Structure formats: C-alpha cells, structure tokens
Amino acid sequence: MAATGNQRILSGMRPTGQLHLGHYHGVLKNWLKLQNEYECFFSIVDWHALTTDYEDPSAIAENVWEMAIDWLAVGIDPGSAKLFIQSRVPEHAELHLLLSMFAPLSWLERVPTYKDQMEKLTNKDLTTYGFLGYPLLQASDIIMYKSSFVPVGEDQVAHVEMTREIARRFNYLYGREPGFEEKAEMAAKKMGKKNLKLYKQLLTSYQEKGDAEALEKATALIESQQNISIGDRERLIGYLEGGGRMIFPEPQALLTPESKLLGLDGQKMSKSYGNTIALRENPSSVEAKIRTMPTDPARVRRTDPGDPNKCPVWSLHQVYADDDLKTWVEEGCRSASIGCLDCKKPVIDAVLKEQQPIRERAKEFQEDPEMVRGIINEGCEAARDVARETMEEVRQVMGISYR
Ligand code: TRP
Ligand code: SF4
C-alpha cells in the first residue's frame, strides 16, 4: 500500500506486565517500520488494563513506565511517533461515553473476545459494564485520531471491524446536517469545473454501478484538493458514499505478521504459558532459561540422534541462525555429532546480542526518569491537541456544543 504522509496510525498496548521477545519480533519491529511511513500514535492503554485488573490496580502505574521504557529502548522514536498514556487524554472517556449512547448492546455482546475472555480469565469477575465496553473504548481510541490504519494481531481484528461499524453509524446519525446535499453540491463546485465534472462522473459510476475503482479515484481526487476546507472534504466523501458527512473515516486493520519466535516450550510465546524471555531479561537468566529448555525427547543420551523438527530450540534457530548454522544444526542433531548444549550456545549468543543494545538504551532511560516523563508529556500533549479538536467537532455535530 502506498505510504502517504498524512495518513494516521493508532495502536495501543495494555500495560499488564513486562514485554517479551515475542512482542519485539511481532508488534514492536512492525511499529519501527511504520513509524517511518505514517504519522503514528502509540498509546499505553491503562484504562484497558483496568477493565481486567480493577480489583488490584497496584501494578498498572509501574507497568506504564516500564512499557514506555521498553518502547523507547527498542527504538520507537518520539521525534516521529507520538507516545502517550490513554488516561492522560481524558477526551477518550468523553468519546467513549458519547459512542455508548448509540452503540447497540448486541454489537458488544457478539464480539468474540468478550465471551472468550470471560471463559478464560476465570479468576476474575468480568461481568462488568467496563469489560463489556472494552471494544467501544478501543473504538474511541482509534477514531479519535481519524486513523486510517490500526496495526493489530489477528485477535484484535473483530474490534477494528466493530470500530468501522461505529464510525459508519456515527457518520450516518450525525453527518446528516441540515442542508447536507446543498452543502455538498456547493463544496463540489469549489473544486473547479474540470474536477467537478470528473467528480460527478465518478460518483455516478460508483452509485449506479457500484464501481469500487471509481470510489477510490473520487476519494483520491477529493483528498488532493488543496483549497477546500476539511468540513467540505468530509461532506464530499460522505456524499460520494451516499451517507452523511464523513466525520470519522472507517479505519482498517493492518494485520501484524505473526512473530516467528516461539516460546521456550515451542508454543506461542506468551506470559500465560510461562515460556517467555523478557525483552530486558538479565543475561544470566537468559542463559539459564535456554540451557534448560526442552529438546527432542528422543535425545536422552548425548549419543542418541534427534530430529530438529521435534525440538523448540530449532524454532529459535529459525529466527536467529544463518543458513550455514542451520545446516550445522540439522546434520549435527540427526547424526548426534553435536550435543544439545552445543546447539543451544549460538542461540544464547544471538539472543544476548540482540538484547544488548536494547538493555543499554533502557538503562539510559531508567537512569533518567525525567527524560521519559518529558517524552511522554510531549506525546500526551500532541495526542490531546488532536483529541480536543475531534471532540469540538463531535459535540458540534451531536448538537451539544453550547457556545
Ligand atoms: N485491545 C488491544 C489489545 O489487547 C489494545 C488496544 C486498546 C488497542 N486500544 C487500542 C489496539 C487501539 C489498537 C488500537 O491488544
Ligand atoms: Fe534440539 Fe539442537 Fe538438541 Fe537437536 S541438537 S534436539 S535441534 S537442541
């Protein structure tokens, strides 16, 4: 997809504990790439953490700062991405409330994560209002910034889908200002004769023949207009789609490629499986964890040959080893010419090497908490500027702006 500088991305992570190498290889490396291609907002969503940890929120504050340090340590650049804490932009709560007025209960009840999590997290009482509203709060995070894309894992796609429906419903309910059609016609005229004609043609092919390409072209045409206001642009896009003025664009999920890095037991790396290596785990612990990781159970004695495909160490080699090393492992394992500790050594070295610069950068931030606070403050301010503007518009179109 072509990267355009003015497209926004928003993503968030719940501060529920230490980040691990699975997060790094999945989510964070993806963010590192995206921050150079889009205007990115990355949010530490502490309210979302509270939906499950409300009974004992004591760890949230520390997790928030540790998460900020983790992000910075891997190279998220506050010079290009805005890093902020959700609760420091209270406009999110206001938008969540306003969305809740028209969000159908059934939409929330049918989100697959809702029942899933209720069944899985049996140690917590999640029959709460806040937990049901979790995806709606997420929707408010996303549309607040009029984001085009939301980088998320597979498990979050349903939430982005619901966000699209919420945006669409909002536009439908509140985008039909008095005299909408006339205003849209007026706006179209401001594009100049030639563009007006093109716009009308594209509009007809889309609305009469469902030509998706025409829709895309017309949208691009509108977006390339320099001398029309944002409001007019929203009207033109809404008019084109046959709805109201497009106040919130419908965001798309940008599926994060699954991390190839599996956990110490060969399952997906996850805190709940207890098979993780933390992003900033200390070196002796990394070494101990890898040395004691299970291997192919057939290799009881050093002289027993094995099969890498039955061994979780092999999955780590997939991420870290070059072809020569992989050949060495395959041959050595199957012929029992290497022992499992020999085989693990290069993995240990590679993980330590990967973590070293991260650990060093993290240390600088840990030693200077004021710097971290400063970076986050700036991110919160930048996010808030956008949020304030969005809420002005929202209150106005909903008819609750009393000026
Ligand atoms: N629900 C997301 C998760 O658990 C976290 C999240 C909250 C989020 N708000 C968001 C992700 C907005 C993307 C965009 O991973
Ligand atoms: Fe696994 Fe390597 Fe041992 Fe083979 S030699 S079982 S791949 S650790």
Tab-separated table of C-alpha atoms and ligand atoms in Angstrom:
chain	number	residue	atom	x	y	z
A	1	MET	CA	0.000	0.000	0.000
A	2	ALA	CA	1.348	3.413	-0.869
A	3	ALA	CA	2.501	5.365	2.148
A	4	THR	CA	1.130	8.839	2.339
A	5	GLY	CA	2.493	11.183	4.925
A	6	ASN	CA	-0.849	12.430	6.119
A	7	GLN	CA	-2.320	9.061	6.971
A	8	ARG	CA	-2.521	8.255	10.618
A	9	ILE	CA	-1.954	5.083	12.511
A	10	LEU	CA	-3.011	4.370	16.029
A	11	SER	CA	-2.181	1.364	18.081
A	12	GLY	CA	-2.206	0.532	21.739
A	13	MET	CA	-0.888	-1.933	24.255
A	14	ARG	CA	-2.190	-2.789	27.672
A	15	PRO	CA	0.356	-2.238	30.448
A	16	THR	CA	-0.181	-5.592	32.112
A	17	GLY	CA	3.432	-6.668	32.591
A	18	GLN	CA	6.895	-6.995	31.130
A	19	LEU	CA	7.214	-7.116	27.369
A	20	HIS	CA	8.993	-10.135	25.947
A	21	LEU	CA	10.843	-11.100	22.791
A	22	GLY	CA	7.605	-12.269	21.196
A	23	HIS	CA	6.280	-8.705	21.419
A	24	TYR	CA	9.524	-7.458	19.950
A	25	HIS	CA	9.553	-9.792	16.953
A	26	GLY	CA	5.829	-9.375	16.346
A	27	VAL	CA	4.469	-5.986	17.284
A	28	LEU	CA	7.386	-3.685	18.009
A	29	LYS	CA	9.514	-4.390	14.946
A	30	ASN	CA	6.415	-3.707	12.890
A	31	TRP	CA	5.920	-0.374	14.666
A	32	LEU	CA	9.553	0.538	13.984
A	33	LYS	CA	8.849	0.201	10.304
A	34	LEU	CA	5.512	2.006	10.413
A	35	GLN	CA	6.825	4.996	12.310
A	36	ASN	CA	8.819	5.969	9.222
A	37	GLU	CA	5.863	5.606	6.884
A	38	TYR	CA	2.936	7.162	8.708
A	39	GLU	CA	2.050	9.627	11.384
A	40	CYS	CA	1.911	7.221	14.308
A	41	PHE	CA	0.192	7.438	17.669
A	42	PHE	CA	1.123	4.693	20.111
A	43	SER	CA	-0.899	4.542	23.269
A	44	ILE	CA	-0.282	2.851	26.598
A	45	VAL	CA	-3.891	1.951	27.305
A	46	ASP	CA	-4.062	1.933	31.084
A	47	TRP	CA	-7.860	2.097	31.204
A	48	HIS	CA	-7.990	-1.085	29.179
A	49	ALA	CA	-5.707	-2.710	31.734
A	50	LEU	CA	-8.098	-1.580	34.423
A	51	THR	CA	-11.022	-3.424	32.814
A	52	THR	CA	-9.469	-6.702	33.925
A	53	ASP	CA	-7.259	-5.552	36.826
A	54	TYR	CA	-9.717	-3.294	38.606
A	55	GLU	CA	-9.565	-5.323	41.790
A	56	ASP	CA	-5.860	-4.766	42.186
A	57	PRO	CA	-4.604	-1.910	40.042
A	58	SER	CA	-1.393	-1.567	42.054
A	59	ALA	CA	0.917	-2.724	39.269
A	60	ILE	CA	-0.505	-0.579	36.475
A	61	ALA	CA	1.459	2.618	37.115
A	62	GLU	CA	4.787	0.838	37.202
A	63	ASN	CA	3.896	-1.186	34.131
A	64	VAL	CA	3.057	2.021	32.287
A	65	TRP	CA	6.525	3.455	32.805
A	66	GLU	CA	8.248	0.167	32.102
A	67	MET	CA	6.316	-0.076	28.852
A	68	ALA	CA	7.363	3.431	27.880
A	69	ILE	CA	10.980	2.448	28.514
A	70	ASP	CA	10.605	-0.770	26.517
A	71	TRP	CA	9.202	1.111	23.531
A	72	LEU	CA	11.942	3.713	23.629
A	73	ALA	CA	14.649	1.114	24.170
A	74	VAL	CA	13.736	-0.812	21.029
A	75	GLY	CA	13.895	2.392	19.008
A	76	ILE	CA	10.410	3.856	18.855
A	77	ASP	CA	11.360	7.411	18.037
A	78	PRO	CA	9.473	10.157	19.855
A	79	GLY	CA	10.694	12.504	17.139
A	80	SER	CA	8.383	10.772	14.696
A	81	ALA	CA	5.804	8.791	16.696
A	82	LYS	CA	3.663	10.187	19.487
A	83	LEU	CA	3.808	8.047	22.616
A	84	PHE	CA	1.080	8.710	25.116
A	85	ILE	CA	-0.886	7.339	28.033
A	86	GLN	CA	-4.582	6.822	27.352
A	87	SER	CA	-5.865	8.251	30.645
A	88	ARG	CA	-3.837	11.403	30.132
A	89	VAL	CA	-6.114	12.212	27.222
A	90	PRO	CA	-9.453	12.256	29.057
A	91	GLU	CA	-11.248	13.096	25.811
A	92	HIS	CA	-11.177	9.334	25.187
A	93	ALA	CA	-13.582	8.886	28.086
A	94	GLU	CA	-15.925	11.522	26.740
A	95	LEU	CA	-15.960	9.996	23.286
A	96	HIS	CA	-16.496	6.542	24.763
A	97	LEU	CA	-19.499	7.853	26.664
A	98	LEU	CA	-20.991	9.538	23.624
A	99	LEU	CA	-20.494	6.436	21.477
A	100	SER	CA	-22.177	4.370	24.179
A	101	MET	CA	-25.391	6.293	23.557
A	102	PHE	CA	-25.897	4.642	20.193
A	103	ALA	CA	-23.712	1.534	20.310
A	104	PRO	CA	-26.110	-1.411	20.163
A	105	LEU	CA	-25.672	-3.796	23.081
A	106	SER	CA	-25.777	-6.705	20.654
A	107	TRP	CA	-22.656	-5.466	18.839
A	108	LEU	CA	-20.724	-5.588	22.077
A	109	GLU	CA	-22.138	-8.904	23.213
A	110	ARG	CA	-21.285	-10.631	19.972
A	111	VAL	CA	-17.615	-9.558	19.815
A	112	PRO	CA	-15.861	-12.942	20.020
A	113	THR	CA	-13.253	-11.818	22.553
A	114	TYR	CA	-15.986	-10.974	25.028
A	115	LYS	CA	-17.224	-14.485	25.804
A	116	ASP	CA	-13.787	-15.934	25.156
A	117	GLN	CA	-12.031	-13.861	27.747
A	118	MET	CA	-14.843	-14.289	30.252
A	119	GLU	CA	-14.407	-18.039	29.972
A	120	LYS	CA	-10.623	-17.945	30.003
A	121	LEU	CA	-9.961	-15.490	32.799
A	122	THR	CA	-11.926	-17.466	35.349
A	123	ASN	CA	-10.028	-15.950	38.258
A	124	LYS	CA	-11.582	-12.571	37.516
A	125	ASP	CA	-15.143	-11.359	37.613
A	126	LEU	CA	-15.599	-9.767	34.229
A	127	THR	CA	-19.360	-9.401	34.333
A	128	THR	CA	-18.860	-5.658	34.455
A	129	TYR	CA	-20.015	-2.715	32.445
A	130	GLY	CA	-16.404	-1.698	31.794
A	131	PHE	CA	-15.429	-5.046	30.362
A	132	LEU	CA	-18.413	-5.191	28.039
A	133	GLY	CA	-17.463	-1.729	26.839
A	134	TYR	CA	-13.817	-2.674	26.219
A	135	PRO	CA	-14.109	-2.708	22.407
A	136	LEU	CA	-16.059	0.541	22.438
A	137	LEU	CA	-13.320	2.229	24.442
A	138	GLN	CA	-10.897	0.858	21.876
A	139	ALA	CA	-13.082	2.280	19.103
A	140	SER	CA	-12.877	5.683	20.744
A	141	ASP	CA	-9.064	5.371	20.904
A	142	ILE	CA	-8.963	4.670	17.218
A	143	ILE	CA	-11.454	7.102	15.719
A	144	MET	CA	-10.347	9.971	17.962
A	145	TYR	CA	-7.300	10.325	15.710
A	146	LYS	CA	-9.251	9.669	12.489
A	147	SER	CA	-6.801	6.854	11.951
A	148	SER	CA	-6.671	5.130	8.590
A	149	PHE	CA	-4.913	2.020	9.836
A	150	VAL	CA	-4.679	0.066	13.041
A	151	PRO	CA	-1.809	-2.381	13.289
A	152	VAL	CA	-3.089	-5.283	15.385
A	153	GLY	CA	-2.791	-9.027	15.729
A	154	GLU	CA	-5.403	-11.450	14.455
A	155	ASP	CA	-7.142	-11.497	17.850
A	156	GLN	CA	-7.998	-7.807	17.565
A	157	VAL	CA	-9.438	-7.753	14.064
A	158	ALA	CA	-13.003	-8.101	15.344
A	159	HIS	CA	-12.506	-4.971	17.438
A	160	VAL	CA	-11.380	-2.976	14.423
A	161	GLU	CA	-14.365	-4.319	12.474
A	162	MET	CA	-16.691	-3.088	15.176
A	163	THR	CA	-14.898	0.251	15.167
A	164	ARG	CA	-15.689	0.578	11.474
A	165	GLU	CA	-19.339	-0.055	12.182
A	166	ILE	CA	-19.320	2.513	14.956
A	167	ALA	CA	-17.697	5.102	12.680
A	168	ARG	CA	-20.222	4.378	9.961
A	169	ARG	CA	-23.138	4.658	12.347
A	170	PHE	CA	-21.788	7.892	13.775
A	171	ASN	CA	-21.471	9.413	10.325
A	172	TYR	CA	-24.926	8.233	9.418
A	173	LEU	CA	-26.525	9.635	12.561
A	174	TYR	CA	-24.672	12.912	12.883
A	175	GLY	CA	-23.260	13.603	9.443
A	176	ARG	CA	-26.640	14.496	8.004
A	177	GLU	CA	-26.570	18.148	8.941
A	178	PRO	CA	-29.430	20.392	7.740
A	179	GLY	CA	-28.943	21.143	4.069
A	180	PHE	CA	-26.314	18.412	3.680
A	181	GLU	CA	-26.966	17.827	-0.013
A	182	GLU	CA	-26.808	21.518	-0.883
A	183	LYS	CA	-23.630	21.945	1.110
A	184	ALA	CA	-22.026	19.002	-0.645
A	185	GLU	CA	-23.013	20.416	-4.048
A	186	MET	CA	-21.505	23.747	-3.084
A	187	ALA	CA	-18.335	22.075	-1.933
A	188	ALA	CA	-18.060	20.172	-5.202
A	189	LYS	CA	-18.193	23.431	-7.134
A	190	LYS	CA	-15.202	24.703	-5.212
A	191	MET	CA	-13.027	22.092	-6.902
A	192	GLY	CA	-13.229	23.887	-10.234
A	193	LYS	CA	-15.112	22.940	-13.381
A	194	LYS	CA	-12.896	20.156	-14.590
A	195	ASN	CA	-12.698	18.375	-11.280
A	196	LEU	CA	-16.398	18.890	-10.681
A	197	LYS	CA	-17.198	17.095	-13.900
A	198	LEU	CA	-14.840	14.241	-13.045
A	199	TYR	CA	-16.271	14.003	-9.527
A	200	LYS	CA	-19.811	13.733	-10.875
A	201	GLN	CA	-18.838	11.063	-13.360
A	202	LEU	CA	-17.094	9.003	-10.703
A	203	LEU	CA	-19.983	9.484	-8.306
A	204	THR	CA	-22.403	8.165	-10.910
A	205	SER	CA	-20.303	5.122	-11.736
A	206	TYR	CA	-19.953	4.305	-8.079
A	207	GLN	CA	-23.521	4.889	-7.048
A	208	GLU	CA	-25.185	3.401	-10.106
A	209	LYS	CA	-22.803	0.607	-10.992
A	210	GLY	CA	-21.058	0.002	-7.683
A	211	ASP	CA	-17.705	0.638	-9.378
A	212	ALA	CA	-15.230	0.410	-6.472
A	213	GLU	CA	-12.409	1.825	-8.545
A	214	ALA	CA	-14.461	4.950	-9.197
A	215	LEU	CA	-14.954	5.350	-5.467
A	216	GLU	CA	-11.229	5.088	-4.910
A	217	LYS	CA	-10.451	7.566	-7.669
A	218	ALA	CA	-13.027	10.047	-6.442
A	219	THR	CA	-11.695	9.815	-2.893
A	220	ALA	CA	-8.185	10.470	-4.168
A	221	LEU	CA	-9.468	13.413	-6.167
A	222	ILE	CA	-11.092	14.936	-3.106
A	223	GLU	CA	-8.051	14.346	-0.979
A	224	SER	CA	-5.788	16.042	-3.498
A	225	GLN	CA	-7.786	19.295	-3.369
A	226	GLN	CA	-5.720	21.971	-1.689
A	227	ASN	CA	-8.222	24.771	-1.366
A	228	ILE	CA	-11.274	23.198	0.214
A	229	SER	CA	-11.873	23.017	3.961
A	230	ILE	CA	-11.754	19.819	5.978
A	231	GLY	CA	-15.506	20.049	6.556
A	232	ASP	CA	-16.143	20.251	2.816
A	233	ARG	CA	-13.825	17.343	2.194
A	234	GLU	CA	-15.783	15.251	4.699
A	235	ARG	CA	-19.055	16.257	3.041
A	236	LEU	CA	-17.786	15.325	-0.384
A	237	ILE	CA	-16.600	11.914	0.721
A	238	GLY	CA	-19.809	11.262	2.626
A	239	TYR	CA	-21.918	12.418	-0.293
A	240	LEU	CA	-19.999	10.154	-2.601
A	241	GLU	CA	-20.713	7.141	-0.429
A	242	GLY	CA	-24.358	8.054	-0.188
A	243	GLY	CA	-24.238	8.588	3.574
A	244	GLY	CA	-23.774	11.672	5.695
A	245	ARG	CA	-20.721	13.806	6.040
A	246	MET	CA	-17.767	11.581	6.822
A	247	ILE	CA	-16.709	12.766	10.238
A	248	PHE	CA	-14.884	9.586	11.106
A	249	PRO	CA	-13.133	7.628	8.373
A	250	GLU	CA	-13.532	3.871	8.682
A	251	PRO	CA	-10.198	2.532	9.880
A	252	GLN	CA	-8.665	-0.641	8.543
A	253	ALA	CA	-6.816	-3.314	10.447
A	254	LEU	CA	-3.235	-3.703	9.348
A	255	LEU	CA	-2.573	-7.275	10.320
A	256	THR	CA	0.681	-7.660	12.223
A	257	PRO	CA	2.670	-10.590	10.831
A	258	GLU	CA	2.776	-13.360	13.456
A	259	SER	CA	6.067	-13.476	15.279
A	260	LYS	CA	8.095	-16.482	14.188
A	261	LEU	CA	9.690	-16.522	17.584
A	262	LEU	CA	8.082	-19.273	19.609
A	263	GLY	CA	8.349	-19.695	23.351
A	264	LEU	CA	10.766	-21.878	25.293
A	265	ASP	CA	8.363	-24.825	25.068
A	266	GLY	CA	7.631	-24.456	21.351
A	267	GLN	CA	4.182	-22.916	21.853
A	268	LYS	CA	3.417	-19.305	21.024
A	269	MET	CA	5.435	-17.067	23.342
A	270	SER	CA	3.013	-15.764	25.931
A	271	LYS	CA	3.049	-14.699	29.522
A	272	SER	CA	0.173	-17.024	30.307
A	273	TYR	CA	2.205	-20.044	29.183
A	274	GLY	CA	5.230	-19.061	31.291
A	275	ASN	CA	7.515	-19.641	28.304
A	276	THR	CA	8.875	-16.166	27.683
A	277	ILE	CA	12.196	-14.395	27.566
A	278	ALA	CA	11.679	-10.808	28.676
A	279	LEU	CA	12.878	-8.039	26.420
A	280	ARG	CA	15.301	-6.899	29.108
A	281	GLU	CA	15.825	-10.186	30.915
A	282	ASN	CA	19.229	-10.280	32.537
A	283	PRO	CA	21.860	-12.278	30.674
A	284	SER	CA	22.406	-14.994	33.262
A	285	SER	CA	18.713	-15.706	33.374
A	286	VAL	CA	18.514	-15.822	29.568
A	287	GLU	CA	21.344	-18.318	29.552
A	288	ALA	CA	19.784	-20.449	32.271
A	289	LYS	CA	16.395	-20.483	30.551
A	290	ILE	CA	17.786	-21.564	27.193
A	291	ARG	CA	20.120	-24.144	28.707
A	292	THR	CA	17.231	-25.801	30.456
A	293	MET	CA	14.763	-25.605	27.599
A	294	PRO	CA	13.320	-28.916	26.464
A	295	THR	CA	14.756	-30.541	23.328
A	296	ASP	CA	13.760	-33.513	21.193
A	297	PRO	CA	12.816	-36.088	23.859
A	298	ALA	CA	14.472	-38.802	21.723
A	299	ARG	CA	17.888	-37.425	22.664
A	300	VAL	CA	18.104	-38.988	26.089
A	301	ARG	CA	21.836	-39.575	25.883
A	302	ARG	CA	24.369	-37.459	24.039
A	303	THR	CA	24.818	-40.293	21.523
A	304	ASP	CA	21.102	-40.530	20.632
A	305	PRO	CA	20.309	-38.853	17.294
A	306	GLY	CA	17.466	-36.348	17.175
A	307	ASP	CA	15.088	-34.526	14.873
A	308	PRO	CA	15.163	-30.712	14.896
A	309	ASN	CA	11.522	-30.615	13.859
A	310	LYS	CA	10.616	-32.050	17.226
A	311	CYS	CA	12.663	-29.509	19.138
A	312	PRO	CA	11.739	-25.985	20.287
A	313	VAL	CA	15.395	-24.897	20.060
A	314	TRP	CA	15.123	-25.356	16.309
A	315	SER	CA	12.341	-22.765	16.172
A	316	LEU	CA	14.715	-20.271	17.765
A	317	HIS	CA	17.371	-21.104	15.171
A	318	GLN	CA	14.755	-20.279	12.522
A	319	VAL	CA	14.782	-16.711	13.768
A	320	TYR	CA	18.430	-16.221	14.606
A	321	ALA	CA	20.604	-18.616	12.562
A	322	ASP	CA	22.042	-18.150	9.088
A	323	ASP	CA	21.946	-20.998	6.559
A	324	ASP	CA	25.351	-22.410	7.497
A	325	LEU	CA	24.428	-22.619	11.122
A	326	LYS	CA	21.108	-24.237	10.283
A	327	THR	CA	22.877	-26.893	8.230
A	328	TRP	CA	25.267	-27.499	11.098
A	329	VAL	CA	22.339	-27.998	13.463
A	330	GLU	CA	20.390	-30.292	11.136
A	331	GLU	CA	23.354	-32.521	10.398
A	332	GLY	CA	24.746	-32.463	13.898
A	333	CYS	CA	21.419	-33.268	15.507
A	334	ARG	CA	20.474	-36.111	13.171
A	335	SER	CA	23.927	-37.716	13.422
A	336	ALA	CA	24.380	-36.968	17.124
A	337	SER	CA	27.693	-35.323	16.315
A	338	ILE	CA	26.713	-32.303	18.402
A	339	GLY	CA	25.146	-32.210	21.817
A	340	CYS	CA	22.119	-30.135	22.711
A	341	LEU	CA	24.189	-27.709	24.741
A	342	ASP	CA	26.477	-27.157	21.738
A	343	CYS	CA	23.377	-26.487	19.698
A	344	LYS	CA	21.960	-24.031	22.207
A	345	LYS	CA	25.128	-21.997	22.540
A	346	PRO	CA	24.679	-19.957	19.328
A	347	VAL	CA	21.051	-19.294	20.272
A	348	ILE	CA	22.112	-17.925	23.642
A	349	ASP	CA	24.717	-15.739	21.957
A	350	ALA	CA	22.255	-14.435	19.384
A	351	VAL	CA	19.598	-13.557	21.953
A	352	LEU	CA	22.127	-11.793	24.158
A	353	LYS	CA	23.483	-9.894	21.193
A	354	GLU	CA	20.016	-8.807	20.172
A	355	GLN	CA	19.157	-7.677	23.677
A	356	GLN	CA	22.382	-5.854	24.424
A	357	PRO	CA	21.678	-2.541	22.693
A	358	ILE	CA	18.091	-2.660	23.951
A	359	ARG	CA	19.278	-3.217	27.500
A	360	GLU	CA	21.808	-0.407	27.210
A	361	ARG	CA	19.298	2.071	25.891
A	362	ALA	CA	16.775	1.040	28.520
A	363	LYS	CA	19.381	1.696	31.176
A	364	GLU	CA	19.828	5.266	30.000
A	365	PHE	CA	16.116	5.853	30.280
A	366	GLN	CA	15.887	4.126	33.657
A	367	GLU	CA	18.585	6.360	34.976
A	368	ASP	CA	16.802	9.431	33.718
A	369	PRO	CA	13.094	9.082	34.542
A	370	GLU	CA	12.600	12.797	33.951
A	371	MET	CA	13.544	12.328	30.333
A	372	VAL	CA	10.976	9.550	29.969
A	373	ARG	CA	8.328	11.708	31.625
A	374	GLY	CA	9.232	14.556	29.315
A	375	ILE	CA	8.854	12.399	26.218
A	376	ILE	CA	5.519	11.030	27.387
A	377	ASN	CA	4.293	14.508	28.352
A	378	GLU	CA	5.012	15.717	24.874
A	379	GLY	CA	3.253	12.754	23.333
A	380	CYS	CA	0.229	13.284	25.571
A	381	GLU	CA	0.063	16.950	24.606
A	382	ALA	CA	0.275	16.152	20.910
A	383	ALA	CA	-2.407	13.497	21.233
A	384	ARG	CA	-4.557	15.853	23.254
A	385	ASP	CA	-4.344	18.573	20.637
A	386	VAL	CA	-5.868	16.199	18.115
A	387	ALA	CA	-8.377	14.853	20.635
A	388	ARG	CA	-9.597	18.314	21.614
A	389	GLU	CA	-10.174	19.204	18.017
A	390	THR	CA	-12.046	15.974	17.339
A	391	MET	CA	-14.260	16.475	20.390
A	392	GLU	CA	-15.131	20.032	19.360
A	393	GLU	CA	-16.375	18.646	16.100
A	394	VAL	CA	-18.172	15.726	17.764
A	395	ARG	CA	-20.005	17.956	20.237
A	396	GLN	CA	-20.949	20.288	17.467
A	397	VAL	CA	-22.416	17.677	15.149
A	398	MET	CA	-24.187	15.969	18.035
A	399	GLY	CA	-25.738	19.290	18.959
A	400	ILE	CA	-24.259	19.571	22.431
A	401	SER	CA	-21.888	22.450	21.932
A	402	TYR	CA	-23.002	25.423	23.994
A	403	ARG	CA	-21.102	28.423	22.819
B	1	TRP	N1	-7.212	-4.283	22.817
B	1	TRP	C1	-5.843	-4.140	22.396
B	1	TRP	C2	-5.062	-5.388	22.808
B	1	TRP	O1	-5.391	-6.008	23.774
B	1	TRP	C3	-5.198	-2.924	22.991
B	1	TRP	C4	-5.775	-1.655	22.454
B	1	TRP	C5	-6.523	-0.729	23.117
B	1	TRP	C6	-5.646	-1.181	21.138
B	1	TRP	N2	-6.837	0.295	22.316
B	1	TRP	C7	-6.324	0.063	21.100
B	1	TRP	C8	-5.022	-1.691	19.992
B	1	TRP	C9	-6.416	0.790	19.924
B	1	TRP	C10	-5.131	-0.959	18.818
B	1	TRP	C11	-5.808	0.267	18.782
B	1	TRP	O2	-4.094	-5.692	22.161
B	2	SF4	FE1	17.264	-29.697	19.517
B	2	SF4	FE2	19.667	-28.943	18.761
B	2	SF4	FE3	19.353	-30.898	20.551
B	2	SF4	FE4	18.698	-31.318	18.033
B	2	SF4	S1	20.735	-30.894	18.823
B	2	SF4	S2	17.473	-31.857	19.807
B	2	SF4	S3	17.905	-29.310	17.435
B	2	SF4	S4	18.802	-28.765	20.791
